Amino acid sequence: MQKSLFIVVGVLAIILAAVFFLLLRPQPAVPAAEAERNPRLVIGSADAPVTVVDFANYLCGFCREHILEVFPLLQRYYIDTGKVRYIFRDFPFTDQENVIRAGEAAACAAEHNLFVEYHKVLFRGHVQWAGLTGAALDSHFTDLAGQIGIAPATFRPCLEAGRKRAGVLADQRLAFDLGLTSTPTFFVNGVKYTGKQDFQSWREILARALAAGNQYPGPGPGRP
């Protein structure tokens, strides 16, 4: 009888240990291909053999260098020639309300087909708006829109309505789900690269991706 009791207790202990293991074990990361799913801000041909996903933060110095120094070359030699489809993702860190607002402003500029231009302006002048909040921040972002030809009367209502916020926060959640911790982080046909890459490095990365492009399965259902 006592032996049977020990056996039952032992079995229960094993079952409880298995349950706790299943509950507490690290959860598998979101597949990298999810980075491409349902993009909000994208340029380049939908039929391009390579997709680059760029997770950036508007107060990140390396992101600034990438957009102002390297990205124009990527656009000229790869995006505009149909080789690369380029997706922009917002990755504001925790408590970076001004970076979230910057992402909203850029999405408003996208309604005027001027996202890339506004994206660059935000990075170029990040020191001027990094310390602003509230109405002062919105006024500054509206002024920046005017500098690239967007009338304040059409830009400000978009920003004030806050209808682009959900998209920025969705990008942020995706970054966390993918386990990202720093910017810039890129996915090139699902392969992750962290940190700024010079143009020569990009040429090598994209050459490999183009060579293997016909085997890349893509993100599956949900890609526009």
Backbone as JSON, one array per atom type, in Angstrom:
{
  "sequence": "MQKSLFIVVGVLAIILAAVFFLLLRPQPAVPAAEAERNPRLVIGSADAPVTVVDFANYLCGFCREHILEVFPLLQRYYIDTGKVRYIFRDFPFTDQENVIRAGEAAACAAEHNLFVEYHKVLFRGHVQWAGLTGAALDSHFTDLAGQIGIAPATFRPCLEAGRKRAGVLADQRLAFDLGLTSTPTFFVNGVKYTGKQDFQSWREILARALAAGNQYPGPGPGRP",
  "N": [[0.83, -1.22, 0.0], [1.86, 1.25, 0.91], [3.95, 1.43, -0.87], [2.56, 1.7, -3.3], [1.41, 4.17, -2.9], [3.68, 5.81, -2.91], [4.4, 5.52, -5.56], [2.23, 6.7, -6.9], [2.45, 9.33, -5.96], [4.93, 9.95, -7.03], [4.41, 9.83, -9.79], [2.56, 11.91, -10.02], [4.22, 14.04, -9.33], [5.99, 14.06, -11.49], [4.23, 14.69, -13.55], [3.39, 17.26, -12.74], [5.84, 18.6, -12.88], [6.33, 18.47, -15.62], [4.22, 20.01, -16.56], [4.84, 22.53, -15.45], [7.23, 22.97, -16.77], [6.4, 23.24, -19.44], [4.87, 25.52, -19.23], [6.65, 27.46, -18.34], [8.88, 27.47, -19.95], [11.03, 29.12, -22.36], [9.34, 30.89, -24.91], [8.95, 30.07, -28.38], [10.54, 32.12, -30.84], [8.95, 34.63, -32.89], [8.58, 33.81, -36.29], [11.06, 34.97, -38.6], [10.1, 35.77, -41.07], [7.73, 36.99, -40.5], [8.29, 39.63, -40.18], [7.91, 40.84, -42.58], [5.24, 40.89, -43.04], [2.12, 42.38, -43.93], [2.91, 45.22, -44.52], [3.13, 48.74, -43.73], [4.5, 50.93, -44.74], [6.15, 51.06, -47.58], [8.42, 50.74, -50.29], [9.36, 50.22, -53.72], [9.35, 47.5, -56.1], [6.67, 45.18, -56.02], [7.23, 42.72, -57.0], [9.88, 42.29, -56.62], [12.84, 40.34, -56.14], [14.09, 40.33, -53.69], [13.45, 41.21, -50.34], [13.79, 43.79, -48.08], [13.6, 44.56, -44.7], [13.44, 47.23, -42.56], [13.99, 48.07, -39.38], [13.81, 50.84, -37.49], [14.79, 53.61, -35.37], [13.96, 56.9, -34.65], [15.69, 58.44, -33.12], [18.08, 57.22, -33.2], [21.47, 57.13, -33.8], [23.01, 55.53, -35.61], [20.99, 54.64, -37.26], [20.3, 57.03, -38.45], [22.65, 57.6, -39.89], [22.57, 55.48, -41.68], [20.21, 55.99, -43.2], [20.72, 58.52, -44.32], [23.19, 58.28, -45.58], [23.7, 55.68, -46.68], [21.27, 54.52, -47.57], [20.34, 56.13, -49.85], [21.98, 55.13, -51.89], [21.26, 52.45, -51.93], [18.66, 52.77, -52.79], [19.01, 53.83, -55.34], [20.52, 51.87, -56.76], [19.34, 49.41, -56.25], [16.61, 49.42, -55.31], [15.16, 51.16, -57.05], [15.73, 49.85, -59.38], [14.28, 47.57, -59.38], [15.15, 45.35, -57.96], [14.98, 45.17, -55.22], [12.58, 45.22, -52.67], [11.54, 47.44, -50.24], [10.88, 47.74, -46.88], [9.76, 49.86, -44.37], [9.92, 50.02, -40.88], [8.71, 51.14, -37.73], [10.46, 51.45, -34.68], [10.09, 52.45, -31.83], [11.52, 52.84, -28.62], [10.77, 51.78, -25.24], [8.76, 54.12, -23.52], [9.37, 56.23, -25.25], [7.81, 58.58, -26.26], [7.96, 60.76, -27.98], [9.26, 59.69, -30.2], [7.42, 57.85, -31.07], [5.47, 59.68, -31.87], [6.85, 60.92, -33.93], [6.93, 58.82, -35.76], [4.21, 58.68, -36.34], [3.89, 61.16, -37.61], [5.49, 60.81, -39.88], [4.05, 58.81, -41.16], [1.78, 60.25, -41.78], [2.86, 61.98, -43.67], [3.29, 60.14, -45.63], [0.82, 59.85, -46.78], [0.82, 61.81, -48.64], [2.53, 60.92, -50.48], [5.17, 61.37, -49.78], [6.79, 60.11, -48.0], [9.5, 59.06, -47.79], [11.02, 61.37, -48.14], [10.21, 62.87, -45.91], [10.92, 61.15, -43.86], [13.72, 61.27, -44.04], [14.1, 63.98, -43.39], [13.25, 64.03, -40.73], [15.26, 62.48, -39.5], [17.5, 64.01, -40.17], [17.16, 66.38, -38.75], [16.97, 65.61, -36.05], [18.01, 66.46, -33.6], [16.84, 68.91, -33.12], [14.18, 68.36, -32.46], [14.18, 66.42, -30.51], [13.94, 66.99, -27.78], [11.41, 68.03, -27.49], [7.89, 68.18, -26.65], [4.35, 67.4, -26.7], [2.24, 70.05, -27.83], [4.22, 71.7, -28.88], [5.94, 69.89, -30.08], [4.27, 68.79, -32.07], [3.83, 71.09, -33.59], [6.4, 71.54, -34.54], [6.79, 69.26, -36.13], [4.83, 69.73, -38.02], [5.83, 72.02, -39.22], [8.11, 70.92, -40.4], [6.9, 69.33, -42.31], [5.88, 71.3, -43.98], [8.26, 72.21, -45.06], [8.89, 70.34, -46.97], [6.93, 70.62, -48.77], [4.29, 70.0, -48.0], [1.16, 71.12, -47.22], [0.36, 72.81, -44.19], [-2.35, 72.85, -43.47], [-3.38, 70.49, -44.42], [-1.74, 68.57, -43.37], [-1.61, 68.82, -40.53], [-4.24, 68.09, -39.45], [-4.25, 65.3, -39.83], [-2.17, 64.47, -38.15], [-3.03, 65.41, -35.64], [-5.36, 63.95, -35.29], [-4.52, 61.46, -34.63], [-4.65, 59.01, -35.93], [-2.68, 57.46, -37.03], [-1.26, 56.32, -35.06], [-1.79, 53.71, -34.1], [-0.66, 52.06, -36.06], [2.08, 52.61, -35.77], [2.52, 51.65, -33.17], [1.89, 48.99, -33.6], [4.05, 48.17, -35.19], [6.04, 48.48, -33.27], [5.28, 46.51, -31.4], [5.63, 44.25, -33.0], [8.4, 44.32, -33.36], [9.26, 43.77, -30.73], [8.11, 41.23, -30.46], [9.64, 39.83, -32.26], [11.92, 39.72, -30.9], [13.74, 41.81, -30.96], [16.24, 44.13, -29.92], [17.73, 46.34, -30.44], [18.59, 49.09, -32.65], [19.85, 50.12, -35.86], [17.94, 47.35, -37.1], [17.87, 44.88, -39.52], [16.06, 42.84, -41.81], [16.77, 40.66, -44.34], [15.33, 39.11, -46.83], [14.4, 37.48, -44.77], [16.68, 36.94, -43.27], [18.48, 38.04, -40.49], [20.14, 41.11, -39.74], [22.11, 43.1, -37.7], [22.74, 46.42, -36.68], [24.57, 49.18, -38.18], [25.39, 48.89, -41.6], [27.93, 49.3, -43.99], [27.97, 50.52, -47.44], [29.36, 48.73, -49.07], [29.19, 46.39, -47.59], [26.43, 46.01, -47.76], [26.21, 45.52, -50.49], [27.36, 42.99, -50.64], [25.67, 41.52, -48.95], [23.23, 41.75, -50.33], [23.89, 40.62, -52.76], [24.2, 37.93, -52.05], [21.58, 37.42, -51.22], [20.13, 37.87, -53.58], [21.17, 35.88, -55.18], [20.13, 33.66, -53.94], [17.5, 34.12, -54.04], [15.4, 32.87, -55.45], [14.8, 30.68, -53.96], [13.71, 31.6, -51.64], [11.04, 31.43, -49.41], [9.33, 33.46, -48.6], [6.88, 35.43, -46.71], [4.54, 34.0, -46.71], [0.93, 33.45, -46.53], [-0.87, 36.49, -46.43], [0.92, 38.38, -47.23], [0.82, 41.37, -49.04]],
  "CA": [[0.0, 0.0, 0.0], [2.75, 2.41, 0.98], [4.69, 1.48, -2.14], [1.65, 2.23, -4.32], [1.27, 5.61, -2.64], [4.89, 6.46, -3.4], [4.36, 5.51, -7.03], [1.25, 7.72, -7.32], [3.05, 10.64, -5.68], [6.0, 10.16, -8.0], [3.8, 10.12, -11.09], [2.01, 13.27, -9.95], [5.34, 14.99, -9.35], [6.49, 14.12, -12.87], [3.23, 15.41, -14.35], [3.47, 18.68, -12.37], [7.1, 19.13, -13.41], [6.15, 18.63, -17.06], [3.32, 21.16, -16.77], [5.59, 23.76, -15.18], [8.21, 23.15, -17.85], [5.71, 23.73, -20.63], [4.39, 26.88, -18.98], [7.72, 28.4, -18.04], [9.98, 27.43, -20.91], [11.02, 30.25, -23.3], [8.47, 30.68, -26.07], [9.68, 30.21, -29.64], [10.47, 33.46, -31.43], [8.13, 34.8, -34.07], [9.41, 33.6, -37.48], [11.58, 36.21, -39.18], [9.28, 36.18, -42.22], [6.65, 37.84, -40.0], [8.73, 41.03, -40.3], [7.45, 41.36, -43.86], [3.79, 40.77, -43.2], [1.25, 43.56, -43.85], [3.69, 46.45, -44.32], [2.43, 50.02, -43.89], [5.33, 51.88, -45.47], [6.98, 50.21, -48.43], [8.73, 51.24, -51.63], [9.96, 49.21, -54.57], [8.45, 46.6, -56.82], [6.11, 44.04, -55.28], [7.79, 41.51, -57.59], [11.33, 42.24, -56.39], [13.24, 39.04, -55.57], [14.62, 40.51, -52.33], [12.73, 42.15, -49.48], [14.53, 44.29, -46.92], [12.78, 45.19, -43.67], [14.3, 48.14, -41.81], [13.46, 48.51, -38.09], [14.62, 51.99, -37.12], [14.35, 54.52, -34.32], [14.31, 58.23, -35.14], [16.76, 59.05, -32.33], [19.23, 56.32, -33.3], [22.5, 57.71, -34.64], [23.37, 54.63, -36.71], [19.86, 54.67, -38.2], [20.44, 58.3, -39.17], [23.73, 57.44, -40.87], [22.11, 54.56, -42.73], [19.23, 56.63, -44.08], [21.26, 59.67, -45.03], [24.42, 57.99, -46.32], [23.69, 54.4, -47.39], [19.99, 54.26, -48.22], [20.22, 56.67, -51.22], [22.66, 54.22, -52.83], [20.4, 51.27, -52.06], [17.51, 53.15, -53.6], [19.44, 54.05, -56.73], [21.05, 50.69, -57.45], [18.6, 48.18, -55.98], [15.16, 49.6, -55.2], [14.64, 51.74, -58.29], [15.97, 48.93, -60.5], [13.4, 46.43, -59.26], [15.77, 44.2, -57.3], [14.68, 45.15, -53.77], [11.39, 45.81, -52.06], [12.08, 47.95, -48.98], [9.82, 48.0, -45.91], [10.16, 50.66, -43.21], [9.2, 49.71, -39.64], [9.04, 51.97, -36.57], [10.81, 50.75, -33.45], [10.32, 53.32, -30.67], [11.77, 52.09, -27.4], [9.82, 52.04, -24.16], [8.65, 55.5, -23.02], [9.8, 57.22, -26.24], [6.58, 59.11, -26.83], [8.26, 61.65, -29.11], [9.61, 58.86, -31.35], [6.12, 57.37, -31.56], [4.84, 60.79, -32.58], [7.59, 61.09, -35.18], [6.44, 57.79, -36.67], [2.89, 59.11, -36.79], [4.07, 62.27, -38.56], [6.01, 60.25, -41.14], [2.94, 58.11, -41.82], [0.92, 61.29, -42.36], [3.54, 62.43, -44.89], [3.13, 59.08, -46.64], [-0.45, 60.09, -47.49], [1.13, 62.75, -49.72], [3.6, 60.26, -51.26], [6.44, 62.02, -49.43], [7.31, 59.46, -46.79], [10.96, 58.97, -47.76], [11.55, 62.72, -47.94], [9.95, 63.27, -44.53], [11.76, 60.23, -43.08], [15.07, 61.84, -44.02], [14.06, 65.25, -42.66], [13.18, 63.72, -39.3], [16.59, 62.07, -39.06], [18.47, 65.09, -40.36], [16.97, 67.41, -37.73], [16.47, 64.99, -34.82], [18.45, 67.21, -32.42], [15.92, 70.02, -32.91], [12.89, 67.96, -31.9], [14.34, 65.34, -29.53], [13.52, 67.41, -26.45], [10.09, 68.65, -27.52], [6.73, 67.34, -26.33], [3.03, 68.01, -26.83], [1.91, 70.96, -28.93], [5.47, 72.18, -29.49], [6.42, 68.81, -30.96], [3.38, 68.73, -33.23], [4.09, 72.28, -34.42], [7.67, 71.33, -35.23], [6.58, 68.26, -37.18], [4.04, 70.39, -39.07], [6.77, 72.9, -39.94], [8.94, 70.06, -41.25], [6.08, 68.95, -43.46], [5.85, 72.46, -44.88], [9.55, 72.33, -45.73], [8.96, 69.44, -48.13], [5.83, 70.92, -49.67], [2.97, 69.56, -47.54], [0.48, 72.25, -46.59], [-0.02, 72.55, -42.8], [-3.8, 72.64, -43.34], [-3.68, 69.09, -44.73], [-0.9, 67.69, -42.55], [-1.91, 68.9, -39.1], [-5.4, 67.28, -39.03], [-3.85, 63.89, -39.78], [-1.36, 64.27, -36.95], [-3.83, 65.65, -34.45], [-6.38, 62.9, -35.16], [-3.88, 60.29, -34.01], [-5.07, 57.75, -36.57], [-1.51, 56.68, -37.44], [-0.59, 55.8, -33.86], [-1.96, 52.25, -34.01], [0.31, 51.44, -36.95], [3.41, 52.73, -35.16], [2.57, 50.73, -32.03], [1.91, 47.63, -34.15], [5.44, 47.92, -35.55], [6.78, 48.31, -32.02], [4.96, 45.18, -30.86], [6.27, 43.27, -33.87], [9.83, 44.32, -33.03], [9.42, 43.04, -29.47], [7.79, 39.83, -30.71], [10.77, 39.26, -32.98], [13.06, 39.68, -29.98], [14.71, 42.84, -31.27], [16.64, 44.95, -28.77], [18.52, 47.5, -30.86], [18.37, 49.59, -34.0], [18.92, 49.52, -36.82], [17.94, 45.92, -37.35], [17.36, 44.61, -40.86], [15.82, 41.47, -42.28], [16.94, 40.59, -45.79], [14.74, 37.8, -47.15], [14.27, 36.7, -43.56], [17.95, 36.84, -42.54], [18.63, 39.22, -39.64], [21.42, 41.81, -39.63], [21.98, 44.14, -36.68], [23.74, 47.48, -36.73], [24.79, 49.84, -39.47], [26.24, 48.23, -42.59], [28.31, 50.24, -45.05], [27.4, 50.13, -48.72], [30.03, 47.53, -49.55], [28.57, 45.25, -46.88], [25.11, 45.82, -48.35], [26.37, 44.88, -51.8], [27.62, 41.57, -50.41], [24.44, 40.95, -48.4], [22.2, 41.68, -51.37], [24.34, 39.65, -53.77], [23.84, 36.6, -51.54], [20.12, 37.29, -51.22], [19.68, 37.78, -54.97], [21.56, 34.57, -55.69], [19.27, 32.64, -53.32], [16.15, 34.68, -54.0], [14.36, 31.99, -55.98], [14.45, 29.67, -52.97], [13.13, 32.21, -50.45], [9.59, 31.17, -49.41], [8.54, 34.65, -48.29], [6.13, 35.38, -45.47], [3.34, 33.18, -46.81], [-0.34, 34.16, -46.63], [-0.92, 37.79, -45.76], [1.72, 39.39, -47.93], [-0.04, 42.05, -50.03]],
  "C": [[0.86, 1.26, 0.0], [3.54, 2.58, -0.31], [3.84, 2.07, -3.25], [1.48, 3.73, -4.17], [2.47, 6.38, -3.14], [4.89, 6.56, -4.93], [3.42, 6.6, -7.54], [1.82, 9.12, -7.12], [4.14, 10.95, -6.7], [5.47, 10.52, -9.37], [3.23, 11.53, -11.12], [3.11, 14.32, -10.0], [5.89, 15.16, -10.76], [5.54, 14.92, -13.75], [3.3, 16.91, -14.06], [4.73, 19.32, -12.92], [6.99, 19.39, -14.92], [5.28, 19.84, -17.38], [4.06, 22.47, -16.56], [6.62, 24.03, -16.27], [7.56, 23.75, -19.09], [5.26, 25.18, -20.45], [5.52, 27.89, -18.9], [8.85, 28.42, -19.07], [9.9, 28.65, -21.83], [10.16, 29.94, -24.51], [9.26, 30.84, -27.36], [9.48, 31.59, -30.23], [9.51, 33.46, -32.62], [9.01, 34.57, -35.3], [9.82, 34.92, -38.13], [10.72, 36.7, -40.34], [8.11, 37.06, -41.79], [7.01, 39.32, -40.13], [8.2, 41.67, -41.58], [5.93, 41.49, -43.96], [3.07, 42.11, -43.03], [2.01, 44.87, -43.62], [2.83, 47.7, -44.51], [3.19, 50.94, -44.85], [6.36, 51.1, -46.28], [7.21, 50.89, -49.77], [9.4, 50.11, -52.41], [8.92, 48.29, -55.16], [7.96, 45.46, -55.93], [6.68, 42.73, -55.79], [9.3, 41.39, -57.38], [11.72, 40.93, -55.73], [13.75, 39.13, -54.13], [13.77, 41.53, -51.59], [13.61, 42.5, -48.29], [13.53, 44.94, -45.97], [13.72, 45.96, -42.74], [13.57, 48.59, -40.54], [14.37, 49.63, -37.58], [13.96, 52.81, -36.02], [14.84, 55.91, -34.69], [15.37, 58.94, -34.31], [18.01, 58.18, -32.3], [20.25, 56.9, -34.29], [22.9, 56.84, -35.82], [22.24, 54.54, -37.74], [19.95, 55.93, -39.07], [21.51, 58.18, -40.25], [23.29, 56.52, -42.01], [21.2, 55.27, -43.71], [19.85, 57.75, -44.9], [22.46, 59.34, -45.91], [24.32, 56.73, -47.2], [22.4, 54.19, -48.17], [19.87, 54.88, -49.61], [20.89, 55.78, -52.27], [21.85, 52.94, -53.02], [19.21, 51.58, -52.95], [17.9, 53.25, -55.07], [19.76, 52.73, -57.44], [20.2, 49.42, -57.26], [17.08, 48.36, -55.97], [14.58, 50.1, -56.52], [14.85, 50.84, -59.5], [15.16, 47.64, -60.37], [13.97, 45.22, -58.55], [15.34, 44.05, -55.84], [13.36, 45.85, -53.48], [11.77, 46.18, -50.64], [10.93, 48.36, -48.06], [10.41, 48.77, -44.73], [9.29, 50.29, -42.01], [9.66, 50.66, -38.54], [9.39, 51.09, -35.38], [11.13, 51.76, -32.34], [10.56, 52.45, -29.44], [10.75, 52.48, -26.33], [9.92, 53.49, -23.69], [9.21, 56.55, -23.98], [8.58, 57.79, -26.97], [6.86, 60.01, -28.03], [8.65, 60.86, -30.36], [8.34, 58.23, -31.93], [5.44, 58.45, -32.38], [5.54, 61.06, -33.9], [7.14, 60.06, -36.21], [5.06, 58.12, -37.2], [3.02, 60.2, -37.86], [4.56, 61.75, -39.91], [4.91, 59.52, -41.9], [1.95, 59.1, -42.42], [1.54, 61.82, -43.66], [3.39, 61.41, -46.01], [1.82, 59.24, -47.41], [-0.27, 61.05, -48.66], [2.24, 62.21, -50.61], [4.96, 60.9, -51.01], [7.04, 61.39, -48.18], [8.83, 59.49, -46.74], [11.57, 60.33, -47.49], [11.38, 63.16, -46.48], [10.79, 62.42, -43.57], [13.17, 60.81, -42.94], [15.12, 63.14, -43.23], [14.01, 65.01, -41.16], [14.55, 63.32, -38.76], [17.58, 63.23, -39.11], [18.38, 66.11, -39.23], [16.57, 66.86, -36.38], [16.88, 65.76, -33.56], [17.46, 68.32, -32.09], [14.61, 69.6, -32.25], [12.99, 66.93, -30.78], [13.83, 65.72, -28.14], [12.14, 68.03, -26.38], [9.01, 67.64, -27.15], [5.46, 68.1, -26.69], [2.85, 68.89, -28.05], [3.16, 71.48, -29.64], [6.03, 71.15, -30.45], [5.57, 68.73, -32.22], [3.62, 69.91, -34.16], [5.38, 72.11, -35.2], [7.5, 70.35, -36.38], [5.77, 68.86, -38.34], [4.92, 71.32, -39.89], [7.66, 72.07, -40.87], [8.18, 69.62, -42.49], [6.02, 70.08, -44.47], [7.14, 72.6, -45.67], [9.67, 71.42, -46.94], [7.71, 69.56, -49.01], [4.46, 70.42, -49.27], [2.32, 70.71, -46.78], [0.09, 71.91, -45.15], [-1.5, 72.23, -42.64], [-4.2, 71.2, -43.66], [-2.9, 68.12, -43.84], [-1.35, 67.65, -41.09], [-3.14, 68.07, -38.69], [-5.08, 65.79, -38.94], [-3.09, 63.6, -38.49], [-2.21, 64.39, -35.69], [-4.88, 64.57, -34.22], [-5.82, 61.64, -34.52], [-4.19, 58.98, -34.69], [-3.89, 56.93, -37.09], [-0.82, 56.01, -36.26], [-0.65, 54.27, -33.78], [-0.94, 51.53, -34.87], [1.72, 51.47, -36.38], [3.55, 51.73, -34.01], [2.56, 49.27, -32.48], [3.32, 47.25, -34.57], [6.28, 47.67, -34.3], [6.54, 46.93, -31.42], [5.63, 44.08, -31.69], [7.75, 43.17, -33.56], [10.08, 43.54, -31.74], [9.14, 41.55, -29.67], [8.92, 39.1, -31.43], [12.03, 39.19, -32.11], [14.1, 40.74, -30.25], [15.0, 43.69, -30.05], [17.41, 46.2, -29.17], [18.18, 47.89, -32.29], [19.69, 50.13, -34.55], [19.06, 48.0, -36.83], [17.26, 45.69, -38.69], [17.08, 43.12, -41.03], [15.91, 41.51, -43.8], [16.51, 39.19, -46.22], [14.76, 36.88, -45.92], [15.54, 36.53, -42.74], [18.19, 38.14, -41.78], [20.05, 39.77, -39.65], [21.2, 42.96, -38.65], [23.11, 45.15, -36.81], [23.91, 48.05, -38.13], [25.74, 49.01, -40.34], [26.65, 49.27, -43.63], [27.83, 49.7, -46.4], [28.06, 48.88, -49.29], [29.46, 46.29, -48.88], [27.19, 44.96, -47.45], [25.21, 45.15, -49.71], [26.58, 43.38, -51.64], [26.37, 40.87, -49.88], [23.4, 40.73, -49.49], [22.61, 40.73, -52.5], [23.98, 38.23, -53.33], [22.33, 36.39, -51.62], [19.57, 37.14, -52.63], [20.01, 36.41, -55.55], [20.63, 33.47, -55.16], [17.8, 33.03, -53.36], [15.07, 33.73, -54.47], [14.0, 30.87, -55.02], [13.76, 30.25, -51.74], [11.62, 32.05, -50.45], [8.74, 32.38, -49.15], [7.7, 34.44, -47.05], [4.87, 34.55, -45.54], [2.08, 34.02, -46.9], [-0.31, 35.46, -45.84], [-0.06, 38.83, -46.4], [0.85, 40.04, -48.99], [0.37, 41.66, -51.44]]
}
